[in-house]
Coordinates of C-alpha atoms in Angstrom, one line a residue:
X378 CA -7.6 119.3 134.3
X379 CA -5.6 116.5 134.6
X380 CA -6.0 114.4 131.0
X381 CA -6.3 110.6 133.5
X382 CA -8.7 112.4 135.6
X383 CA -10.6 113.7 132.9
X384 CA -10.9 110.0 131.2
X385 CA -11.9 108.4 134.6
X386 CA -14.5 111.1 134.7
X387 CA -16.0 110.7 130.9
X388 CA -16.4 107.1 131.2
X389 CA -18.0 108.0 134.3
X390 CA -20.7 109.9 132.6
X391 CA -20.9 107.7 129.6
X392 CA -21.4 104.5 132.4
X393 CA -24.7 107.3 133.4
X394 CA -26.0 107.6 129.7
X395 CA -25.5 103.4 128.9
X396 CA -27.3 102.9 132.4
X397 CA -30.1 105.3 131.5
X398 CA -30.3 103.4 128.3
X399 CA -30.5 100.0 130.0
X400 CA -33.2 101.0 132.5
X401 CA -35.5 102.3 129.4
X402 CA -35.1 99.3 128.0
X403 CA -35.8 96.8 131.1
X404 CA -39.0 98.4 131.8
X405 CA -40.4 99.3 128.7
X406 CA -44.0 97.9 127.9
X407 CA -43.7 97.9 124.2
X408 CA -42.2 95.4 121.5
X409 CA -40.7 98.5 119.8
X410 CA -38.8 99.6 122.8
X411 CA -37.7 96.5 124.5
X412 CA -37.0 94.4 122.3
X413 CA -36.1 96.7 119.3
X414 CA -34.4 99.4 121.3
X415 CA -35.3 102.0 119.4
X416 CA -34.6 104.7 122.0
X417 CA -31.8 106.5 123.0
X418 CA -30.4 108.4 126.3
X419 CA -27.7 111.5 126.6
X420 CA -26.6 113.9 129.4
X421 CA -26.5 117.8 129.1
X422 CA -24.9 120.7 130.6
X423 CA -26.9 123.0 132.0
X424 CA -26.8 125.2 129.3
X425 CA -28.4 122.2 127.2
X426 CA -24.9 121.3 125.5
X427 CA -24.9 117.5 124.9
X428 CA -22.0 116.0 126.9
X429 CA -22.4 112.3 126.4
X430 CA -24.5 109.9 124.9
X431 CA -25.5 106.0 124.5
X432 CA -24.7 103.7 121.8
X433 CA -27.9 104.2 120.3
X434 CA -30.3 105.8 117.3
X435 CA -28.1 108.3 115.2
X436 CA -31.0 109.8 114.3
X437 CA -32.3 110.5 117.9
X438 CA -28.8 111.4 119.1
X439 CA -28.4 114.5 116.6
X440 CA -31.6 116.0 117.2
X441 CA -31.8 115.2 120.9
X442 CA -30.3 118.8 121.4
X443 CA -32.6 120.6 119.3
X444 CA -35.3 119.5 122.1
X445 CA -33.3 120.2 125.1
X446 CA -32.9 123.8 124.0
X447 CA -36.4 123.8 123.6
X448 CA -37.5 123.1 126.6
X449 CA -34.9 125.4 128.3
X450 CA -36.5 128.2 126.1
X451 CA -39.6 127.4 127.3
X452 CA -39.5 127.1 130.7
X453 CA -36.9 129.7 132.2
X454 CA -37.7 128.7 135.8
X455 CA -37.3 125.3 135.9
X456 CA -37.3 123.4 139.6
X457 CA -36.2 120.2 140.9
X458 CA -39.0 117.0 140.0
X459 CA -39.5 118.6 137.1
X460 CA -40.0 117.2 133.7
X461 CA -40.8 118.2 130.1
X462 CA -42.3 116.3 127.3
X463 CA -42.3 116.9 123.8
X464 CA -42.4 115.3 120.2
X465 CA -43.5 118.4 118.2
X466 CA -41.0 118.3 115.1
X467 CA -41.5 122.1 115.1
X468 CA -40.6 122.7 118.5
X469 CA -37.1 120.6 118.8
X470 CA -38.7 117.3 118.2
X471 CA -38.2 114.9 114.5
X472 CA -41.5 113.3 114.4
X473 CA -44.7 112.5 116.3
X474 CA -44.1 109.0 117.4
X475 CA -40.6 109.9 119.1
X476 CA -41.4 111.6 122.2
X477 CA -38.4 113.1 124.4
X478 CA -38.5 113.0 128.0
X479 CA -36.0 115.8 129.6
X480 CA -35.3 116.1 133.3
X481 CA -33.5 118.7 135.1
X482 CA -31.0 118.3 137.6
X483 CA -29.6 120.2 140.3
X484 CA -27.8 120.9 143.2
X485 CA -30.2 122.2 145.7
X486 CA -32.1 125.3 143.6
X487 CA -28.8 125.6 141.0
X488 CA -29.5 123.6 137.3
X489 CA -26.2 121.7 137.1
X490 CA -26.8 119.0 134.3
X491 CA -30.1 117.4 132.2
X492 CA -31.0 113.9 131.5
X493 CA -32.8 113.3 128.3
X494 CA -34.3 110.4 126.4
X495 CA -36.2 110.1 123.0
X496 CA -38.4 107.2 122.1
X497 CA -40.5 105.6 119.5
X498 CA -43.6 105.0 120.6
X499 CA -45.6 102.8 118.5
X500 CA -48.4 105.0 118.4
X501 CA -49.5 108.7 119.0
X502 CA -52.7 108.8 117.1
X503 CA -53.1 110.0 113.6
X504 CA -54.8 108.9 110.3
X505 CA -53.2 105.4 111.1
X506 CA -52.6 103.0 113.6
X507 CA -49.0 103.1 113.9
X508 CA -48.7 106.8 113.5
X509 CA -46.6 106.6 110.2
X510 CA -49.0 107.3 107.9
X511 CA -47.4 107.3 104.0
X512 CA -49.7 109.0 102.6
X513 CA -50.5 112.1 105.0
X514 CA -50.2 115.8 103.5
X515 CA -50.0 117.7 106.9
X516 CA -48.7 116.9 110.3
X517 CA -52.3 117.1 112.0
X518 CA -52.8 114.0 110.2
X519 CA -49.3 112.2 112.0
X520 CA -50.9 112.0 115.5
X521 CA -50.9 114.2 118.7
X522 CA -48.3 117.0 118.5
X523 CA -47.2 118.1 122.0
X524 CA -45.3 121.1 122.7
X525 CA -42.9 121.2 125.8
X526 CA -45.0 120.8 129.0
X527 CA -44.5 119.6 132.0
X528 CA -45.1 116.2 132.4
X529 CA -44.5 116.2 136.4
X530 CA -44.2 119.7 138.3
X531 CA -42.1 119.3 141.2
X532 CA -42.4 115.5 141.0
X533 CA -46.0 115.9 141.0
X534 CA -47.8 114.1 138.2
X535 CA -49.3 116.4 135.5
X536 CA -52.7 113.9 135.3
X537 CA -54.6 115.9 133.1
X538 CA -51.9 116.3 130.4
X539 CA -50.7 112.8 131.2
X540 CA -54.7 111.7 130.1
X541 CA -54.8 113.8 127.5
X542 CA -52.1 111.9 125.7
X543 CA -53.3 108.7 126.8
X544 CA -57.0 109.6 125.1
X545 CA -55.6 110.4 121.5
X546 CA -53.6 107.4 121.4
X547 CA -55.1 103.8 120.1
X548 CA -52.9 101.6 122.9
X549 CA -53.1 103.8 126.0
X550 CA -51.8 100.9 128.4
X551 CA -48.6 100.5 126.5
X552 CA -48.0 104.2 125.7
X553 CA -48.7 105.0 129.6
X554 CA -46.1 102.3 130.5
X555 CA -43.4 103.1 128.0
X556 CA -43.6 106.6 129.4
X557 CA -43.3 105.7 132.8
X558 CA -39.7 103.6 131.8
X559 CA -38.6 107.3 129.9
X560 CA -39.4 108.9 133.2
X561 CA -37.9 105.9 135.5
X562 CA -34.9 106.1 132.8
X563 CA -33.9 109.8 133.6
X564 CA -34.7 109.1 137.6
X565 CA -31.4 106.8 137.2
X566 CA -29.6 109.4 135.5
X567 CA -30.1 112.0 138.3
X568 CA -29.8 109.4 141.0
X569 CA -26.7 108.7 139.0
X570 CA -25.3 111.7 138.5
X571 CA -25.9 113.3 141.9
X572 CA -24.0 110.3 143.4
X573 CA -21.2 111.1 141.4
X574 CA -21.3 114.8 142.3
X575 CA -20.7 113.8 145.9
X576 CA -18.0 112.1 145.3
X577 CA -16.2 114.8 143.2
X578 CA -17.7 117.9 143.7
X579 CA -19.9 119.7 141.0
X580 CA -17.5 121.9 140.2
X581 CA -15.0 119.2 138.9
X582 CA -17.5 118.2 137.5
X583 CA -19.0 120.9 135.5
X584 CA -15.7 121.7 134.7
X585 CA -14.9 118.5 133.1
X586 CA -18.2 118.9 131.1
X587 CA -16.8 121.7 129.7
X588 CA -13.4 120.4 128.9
X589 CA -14.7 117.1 127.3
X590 CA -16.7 119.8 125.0
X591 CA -13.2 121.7 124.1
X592 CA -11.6 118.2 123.8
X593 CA -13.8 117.2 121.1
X594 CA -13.8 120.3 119.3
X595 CA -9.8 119.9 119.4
X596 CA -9.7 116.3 118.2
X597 CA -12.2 117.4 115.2
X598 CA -10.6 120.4 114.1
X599 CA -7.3 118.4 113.9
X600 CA -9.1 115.3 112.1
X601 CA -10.7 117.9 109.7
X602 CA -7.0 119.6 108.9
X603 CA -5.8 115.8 107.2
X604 CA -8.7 116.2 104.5
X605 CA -8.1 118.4 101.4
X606 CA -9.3 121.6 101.2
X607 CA -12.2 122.3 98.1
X608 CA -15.8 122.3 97.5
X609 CA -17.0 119.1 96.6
X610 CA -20.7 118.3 95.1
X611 CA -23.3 115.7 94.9
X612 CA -27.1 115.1 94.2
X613 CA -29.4 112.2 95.0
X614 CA -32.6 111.5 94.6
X615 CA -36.0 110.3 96.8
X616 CA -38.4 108.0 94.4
X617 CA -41.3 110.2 95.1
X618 CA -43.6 111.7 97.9
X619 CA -46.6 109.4 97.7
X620 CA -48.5 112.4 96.7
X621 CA -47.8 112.8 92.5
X622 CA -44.0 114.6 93.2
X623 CA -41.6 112.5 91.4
X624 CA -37.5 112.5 91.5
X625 CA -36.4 114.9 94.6
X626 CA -33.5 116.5 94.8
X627 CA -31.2 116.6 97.8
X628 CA -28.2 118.7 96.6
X629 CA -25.3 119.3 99.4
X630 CA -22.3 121.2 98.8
X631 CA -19.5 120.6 101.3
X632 CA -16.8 123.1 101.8
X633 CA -13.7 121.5 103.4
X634 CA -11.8 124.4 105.3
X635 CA -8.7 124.3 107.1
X636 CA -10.3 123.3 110.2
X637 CA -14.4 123.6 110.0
X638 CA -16.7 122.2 107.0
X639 CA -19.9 123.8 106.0
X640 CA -22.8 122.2 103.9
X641 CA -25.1 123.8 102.1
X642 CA -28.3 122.1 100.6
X643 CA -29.3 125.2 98.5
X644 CA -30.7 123.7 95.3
X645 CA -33.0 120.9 97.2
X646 CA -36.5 120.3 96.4
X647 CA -39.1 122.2 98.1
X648 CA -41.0 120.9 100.7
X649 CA -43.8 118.1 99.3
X650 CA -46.9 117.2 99.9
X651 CA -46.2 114.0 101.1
X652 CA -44.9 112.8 104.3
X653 CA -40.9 113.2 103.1
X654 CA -40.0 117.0 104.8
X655 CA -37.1 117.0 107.4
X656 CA -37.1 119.7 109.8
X657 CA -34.0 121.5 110.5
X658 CA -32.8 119.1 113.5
X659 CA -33.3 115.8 111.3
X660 CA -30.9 117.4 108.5
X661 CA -27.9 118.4 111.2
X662 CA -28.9 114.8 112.8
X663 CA -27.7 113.2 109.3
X664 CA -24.7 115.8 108.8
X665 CA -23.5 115.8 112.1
X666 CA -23.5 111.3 111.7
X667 CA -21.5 111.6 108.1
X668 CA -19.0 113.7 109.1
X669 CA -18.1 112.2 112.5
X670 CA -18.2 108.7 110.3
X671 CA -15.2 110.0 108.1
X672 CA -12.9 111.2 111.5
X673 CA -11.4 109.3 114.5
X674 CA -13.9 107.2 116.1
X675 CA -12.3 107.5 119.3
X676 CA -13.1 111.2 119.1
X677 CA -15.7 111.4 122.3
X678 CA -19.5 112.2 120.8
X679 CA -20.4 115.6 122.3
X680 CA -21.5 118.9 121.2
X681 CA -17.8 119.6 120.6
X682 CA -17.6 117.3 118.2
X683 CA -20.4 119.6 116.0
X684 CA -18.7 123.3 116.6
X685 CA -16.1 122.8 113.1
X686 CA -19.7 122.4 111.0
X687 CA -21.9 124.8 109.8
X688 CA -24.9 123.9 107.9
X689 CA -27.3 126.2 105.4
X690 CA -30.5 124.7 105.1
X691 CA -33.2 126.9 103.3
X692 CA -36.5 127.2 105.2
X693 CA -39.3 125.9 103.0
X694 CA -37.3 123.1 101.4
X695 CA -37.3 119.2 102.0
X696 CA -34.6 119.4 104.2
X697 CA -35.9 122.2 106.7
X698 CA -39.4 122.4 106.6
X699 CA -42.1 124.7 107.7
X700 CA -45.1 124.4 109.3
X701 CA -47.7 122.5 109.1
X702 CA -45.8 120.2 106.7
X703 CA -45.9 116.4 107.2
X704 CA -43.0 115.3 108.4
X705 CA -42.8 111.5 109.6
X706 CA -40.5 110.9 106.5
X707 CA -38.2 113.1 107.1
X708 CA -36.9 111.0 110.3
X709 CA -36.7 107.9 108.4
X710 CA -36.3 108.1 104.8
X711 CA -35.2 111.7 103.6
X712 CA -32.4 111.5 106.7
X713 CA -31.3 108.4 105.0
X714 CA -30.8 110.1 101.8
X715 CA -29.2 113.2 102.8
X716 CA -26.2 110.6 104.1
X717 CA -26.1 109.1 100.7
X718 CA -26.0 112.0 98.9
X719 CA -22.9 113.7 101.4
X720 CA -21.3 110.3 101.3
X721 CA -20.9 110.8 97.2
X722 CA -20.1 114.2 97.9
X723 CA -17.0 113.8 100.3
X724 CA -15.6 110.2 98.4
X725 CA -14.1 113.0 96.1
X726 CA -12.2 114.2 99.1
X727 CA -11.6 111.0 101.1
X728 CA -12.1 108.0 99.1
X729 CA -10.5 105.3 101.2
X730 CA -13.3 106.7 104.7
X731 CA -16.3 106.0 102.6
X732 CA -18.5 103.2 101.4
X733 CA -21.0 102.7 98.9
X734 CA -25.2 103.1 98.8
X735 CA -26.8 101.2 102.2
X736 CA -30.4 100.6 101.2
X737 CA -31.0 104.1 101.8
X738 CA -34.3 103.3 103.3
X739 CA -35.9 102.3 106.7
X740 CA -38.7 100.4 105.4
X741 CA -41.4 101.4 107.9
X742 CA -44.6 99.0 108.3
X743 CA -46.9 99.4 110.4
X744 CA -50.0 97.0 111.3
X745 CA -53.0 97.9 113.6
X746 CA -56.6 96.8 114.2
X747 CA -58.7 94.7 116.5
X748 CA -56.6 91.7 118.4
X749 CA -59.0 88.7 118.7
X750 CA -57.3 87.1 121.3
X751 CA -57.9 90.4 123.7
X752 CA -60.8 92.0 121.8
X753 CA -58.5 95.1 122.4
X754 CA -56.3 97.6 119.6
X755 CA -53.5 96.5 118.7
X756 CA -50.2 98.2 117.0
X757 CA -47.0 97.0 115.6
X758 CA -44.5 99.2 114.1
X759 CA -41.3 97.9 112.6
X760 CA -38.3 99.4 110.3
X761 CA -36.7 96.7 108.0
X762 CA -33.1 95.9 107.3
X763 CA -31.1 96.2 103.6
X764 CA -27.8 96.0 102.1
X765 CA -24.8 97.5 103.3
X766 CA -22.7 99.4 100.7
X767 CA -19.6 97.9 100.2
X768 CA -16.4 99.4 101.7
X769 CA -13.0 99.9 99.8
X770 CA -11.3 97.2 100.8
X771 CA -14.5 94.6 101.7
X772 CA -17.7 93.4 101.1
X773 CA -20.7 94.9 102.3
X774 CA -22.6 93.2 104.9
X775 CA -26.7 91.2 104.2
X776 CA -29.3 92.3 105.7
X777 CA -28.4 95.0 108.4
X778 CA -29.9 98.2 109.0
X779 CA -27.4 101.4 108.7
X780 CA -26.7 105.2 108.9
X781 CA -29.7 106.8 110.3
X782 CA -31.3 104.0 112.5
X783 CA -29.5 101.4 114.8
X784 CA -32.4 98.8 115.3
X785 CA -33.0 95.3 116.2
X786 CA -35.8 93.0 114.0
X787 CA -38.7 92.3 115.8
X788 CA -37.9 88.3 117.2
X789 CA -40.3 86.1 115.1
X790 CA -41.6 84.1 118.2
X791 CA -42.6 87.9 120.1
X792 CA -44.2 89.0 116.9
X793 CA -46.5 85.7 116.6
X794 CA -47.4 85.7 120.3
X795 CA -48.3 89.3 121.1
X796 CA -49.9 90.3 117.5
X797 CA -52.3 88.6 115.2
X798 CA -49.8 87.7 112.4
X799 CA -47.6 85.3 111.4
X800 CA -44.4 85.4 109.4
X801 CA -44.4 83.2 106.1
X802 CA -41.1 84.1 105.0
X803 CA -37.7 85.6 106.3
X804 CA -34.5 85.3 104.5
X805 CA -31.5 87.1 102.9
X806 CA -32.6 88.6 99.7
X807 CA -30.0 86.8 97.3
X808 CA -28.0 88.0 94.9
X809 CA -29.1 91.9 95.3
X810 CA -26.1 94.0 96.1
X811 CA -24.1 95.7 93.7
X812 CA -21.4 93.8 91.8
X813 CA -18.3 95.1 91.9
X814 CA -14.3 94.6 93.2
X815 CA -16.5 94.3 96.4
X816 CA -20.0 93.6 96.4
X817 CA -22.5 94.8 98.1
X818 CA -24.6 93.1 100.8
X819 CA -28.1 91.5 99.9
X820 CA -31.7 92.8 101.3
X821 CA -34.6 90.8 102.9
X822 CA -37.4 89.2 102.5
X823 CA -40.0 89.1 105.4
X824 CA -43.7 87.9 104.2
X825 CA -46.5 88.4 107.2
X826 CA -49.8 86.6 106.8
X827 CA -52.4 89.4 109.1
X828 CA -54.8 86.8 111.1
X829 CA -57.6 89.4 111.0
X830 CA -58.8 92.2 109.1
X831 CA -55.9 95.3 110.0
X832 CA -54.5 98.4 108.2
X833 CA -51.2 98.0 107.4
X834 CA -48.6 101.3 106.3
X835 CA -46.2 101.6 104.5
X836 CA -43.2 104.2 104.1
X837 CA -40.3 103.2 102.2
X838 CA -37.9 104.3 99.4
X839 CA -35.3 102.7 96.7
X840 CA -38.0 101.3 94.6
X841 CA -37.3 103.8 91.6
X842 CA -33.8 104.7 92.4
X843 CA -30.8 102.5 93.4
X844 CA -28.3 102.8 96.0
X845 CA -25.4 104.1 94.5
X846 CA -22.0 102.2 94.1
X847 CA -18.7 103.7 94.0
X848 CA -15.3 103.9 92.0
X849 CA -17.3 101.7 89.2
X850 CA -19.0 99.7 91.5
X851 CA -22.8 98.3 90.7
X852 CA -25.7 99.8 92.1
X853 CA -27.7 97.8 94.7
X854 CA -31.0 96.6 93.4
X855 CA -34.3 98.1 94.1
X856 CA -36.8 97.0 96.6
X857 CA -40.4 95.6 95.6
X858 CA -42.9 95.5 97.7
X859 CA -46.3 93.0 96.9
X860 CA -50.1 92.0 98.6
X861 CA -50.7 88.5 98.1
X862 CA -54.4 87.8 98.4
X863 CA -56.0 84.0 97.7
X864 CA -53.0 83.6 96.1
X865 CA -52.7 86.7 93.1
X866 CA -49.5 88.7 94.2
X867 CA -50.1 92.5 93.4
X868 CA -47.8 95.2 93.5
X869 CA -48.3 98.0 95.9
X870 CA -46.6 101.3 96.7
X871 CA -44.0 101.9 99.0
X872 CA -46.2 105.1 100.1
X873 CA -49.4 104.6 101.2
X874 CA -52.3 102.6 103.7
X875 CA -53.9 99.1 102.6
X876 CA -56.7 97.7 104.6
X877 CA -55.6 94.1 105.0
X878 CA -58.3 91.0 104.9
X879 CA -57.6 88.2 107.1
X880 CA -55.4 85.8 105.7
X881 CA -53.8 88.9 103.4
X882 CA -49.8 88.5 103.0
X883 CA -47.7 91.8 102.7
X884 CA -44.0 90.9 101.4
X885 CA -41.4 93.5 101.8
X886 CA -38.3 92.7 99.7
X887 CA -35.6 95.2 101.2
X888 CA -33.0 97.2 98.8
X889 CA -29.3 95.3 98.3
X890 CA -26.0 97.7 98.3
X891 CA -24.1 99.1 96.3
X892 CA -21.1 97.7 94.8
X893 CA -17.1 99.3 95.0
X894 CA -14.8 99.1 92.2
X895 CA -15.2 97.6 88.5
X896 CA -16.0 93.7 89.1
X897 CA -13.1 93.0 86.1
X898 CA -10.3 93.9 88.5
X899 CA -10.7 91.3 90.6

């Protein structure tokens, strides 16, 4: 195919995927979704081959696949108005509360391409309100796993599953609404996509699917060919899993090749008790980000992109767990470690592509209970921002979440208006990154006084260990997490479920980053 032609017709399909993400976004019901974006949209192939994708969640992006190919596994004869839900982390999903919407689309009866969208919802039921619990020991206690269904048959509503979900969930009205925007969000891809067809053909345009996948592949094998060849080696460490299991390993080994890299994480920790197991498509989500991050950025994000890596994972482990292992953690803390520890494995290789320890950390809180002003349950999930590492030739940045996640902060004025909270205290955490040639950037501080009695959760990490610096570089500081009640400030763990009294204060102070390069050669 002709290379202009093929570029016209990529940012085509990319103007789809940003569309779909913008429609998800406009008519989404929940704080979470709208105003966080924490969501993300891609098109497939019709063999389930990821073709191109938003700007969005890394986490969602690299795992997205995993629950495409899940549902084509499941349902061989798919027709047109059909869609599949899922969120089960055993069946192609991460965890519970991100729940992937996948719709088929064709050209009369023929399956020519997918849309697909993956959301947080802010609650799916469980142990807690929120639905990330840090203190569950099996998945049944994470909220209501759903295996590939369909949603709508032939554009028919599925109302008995769609009220089955709705009656295990603690904010039906919100959950309903947010999936109608996933649904309405895949509508504009097919609308989308079919226009496009008729002005190009589907062949042309299967065919440039398939060349943009080849392209890719190309453009990686050729950035992987500049790095040197060897097996380089690094362990990190998660503080705990809430449940008595101190100090886990992630261990990677990455074997640089002429023109492929493979990781293995033989020598990780078992699975846990606590809520910390990845399954298999969280741990490629995290490789598949660290290794693209060290290339061309320009190289187009596709499946091609992932054909030069190979990953070993052993089954039973933190970082490819088995059933019925709880796994909300995974997605948000043990994916964040698995890029620190690969980061420190490939600086040996390419030192100048690679910064120092990011917070390592999502900082998950979640509040829920009885809203006074509505007399009706309420829940509000948010992840909290850290310390950028610092980069080899700069600072790292305050206050900004990285790697994994690609969130907003939930605006101070929404918070206060739609939940019964308010926030004391927001500011940069001073004075917390890593010193070094460049430091690294400072945490946060957001203190939030609960209006009425609520459970609040927490799920967070860096309060034992440190985000690492590099080259001599200081570590980060840790993070510290506190109840204040009628004034006494207690220390609480970063694991676990309080039950708040009105007029309780929670303050989260978010982990700085690491430093790069011995602060006396400035």
């Amino acid at each position: 195919m002709d290379p202009i032609q093929l570029e016209v017709l990529r940012n085509s399909l990319i103007g789809i995927a940003e569309e779909m993400w913008a429609a998800l976004l406009r008519t989404a019901l929940s704080p979470n979704i709208r105003e966080r974006r924490d969501c993300s949209t891609a098109l497939f192939d019709a063999a389930g081959r990821m073709i191109v994708q938003s700007e969005s969640i890394p986490v969602h992006l690299g795992a997205m696949p995993f629950s495409v190919k899940a549902a084509l596994e499941a349902f061989s004869g798919l027709q047109p108005g059909d869609v599949i839900i899922l969120n089960d982390p055993f069946r192609g999903g991460a965890h519970l509360p991100d729940i992937t919407l996948i719709t088929p689309i064709f050209e009369k009866n023929k399956l020519q391409a997918i849309a697909a969208n993956r959301a947080h919802h802010a609650d799916v039921g469980g142990i807690v309100p929120g639905s990330v619990p840090g203190n569950s020991t099996e998945i049944f206690q994470e909220g209501l796993r759903i295996p590939p269904i369909k949603l709508w048959s032939q554009s028919e509503l599925n109302q008995e599953a769609f009220q089955l979900i709705l009656a295990n969930v603690r904010t039906p009205i919100e959950r309903e609404g947010d999936l109608r925007a996933q649904f309405a969000s895949n509508e504009t891809a097919r609308k989308r996509l079919i226009a496009l067809a008729e002005r190009v053909g589907w062949p042309l345009l299967t065919q440039a699917m398939s060349e943009l996948l080849d392209y890719s592949e190309r453009r990686m094998r050729h950035e992987i060919g500049k790095l040197p060849a060897g097996v380089y080696e690094a362990t990190d460490y998660l503080d705990d899993d809430g449940q008595g299991n101190e100090k886990l390993p992630i261990h990677v080994s990455v074997e640089i090749k002429r023109d492929s890299i493979h990781v293995d994480f033989t020598g990780s920790a078992p699975q846990v008790n606590g809520p910390l197991n990845a399954v298999l498509a969280v741990t490629s989500s995290a490789v598949f980000y660290t290794l693209r991050s060290l290339t061309d950025p320009k190289i187009p994000p596709n499946e091609g992109c992932y054909r030069p890596f190979s990953i070993t994972a052993p089954a039973g482990t933190i970082v490819n767990a088995k059933f019925p292992a709880p796994v909300v953690g995974g997605n948000l803390e043990t994916s964040q470690r698995i890029v620190d520890t690969l980061i420190q494995a490939v600086a040996q290789a390419c030192p100048d592509a690679v910064m120092a320890g990011c917070q390592g950390t999502m900082n998950s809180i979640t509040f829920g209970g009885i809203n006074p002003r509505t007399g009706g349950p309420y829940t509000f999930y948010e992840t909290l921002a850290g310390g950028f590492g610092a980069r080899p030739d700069r600072p790292g940045i305050d206050a900004m979440h990285s790697h994994m996640t690609n969130t907003l902060n939930t605006p101070i004025e929404l918070l206060e208006t739609v939940f019964p909270v308010r926030v004391e205290r927001y500011e940069i955490r001073e004075n917390t990154g890593g010193a070094g040639k460049y430091r690294g950037g400072s945490g946060l501080i957001r203190e939030i006084r609960v209006l009425a009695d609520a459970t609040f959760s927490l799920l967070a990490d860096r309060r034992k260990t440190r985000p690492y610096g590099l080259f001599g570089g200081e570590p980060g500081a840790q993070g510290e997490d506190f109840l204040i009640r009628d004034g006494i400030q207690t220390r609480i763990a970063a694991k676990g479920t309080l039950h708040l009294k009105a007029n309780d204060v929670v303050s989260i102070r978010t982990p700085g980053g690491g430093g790069v390069g011995r602060a006396d050669s400035l």
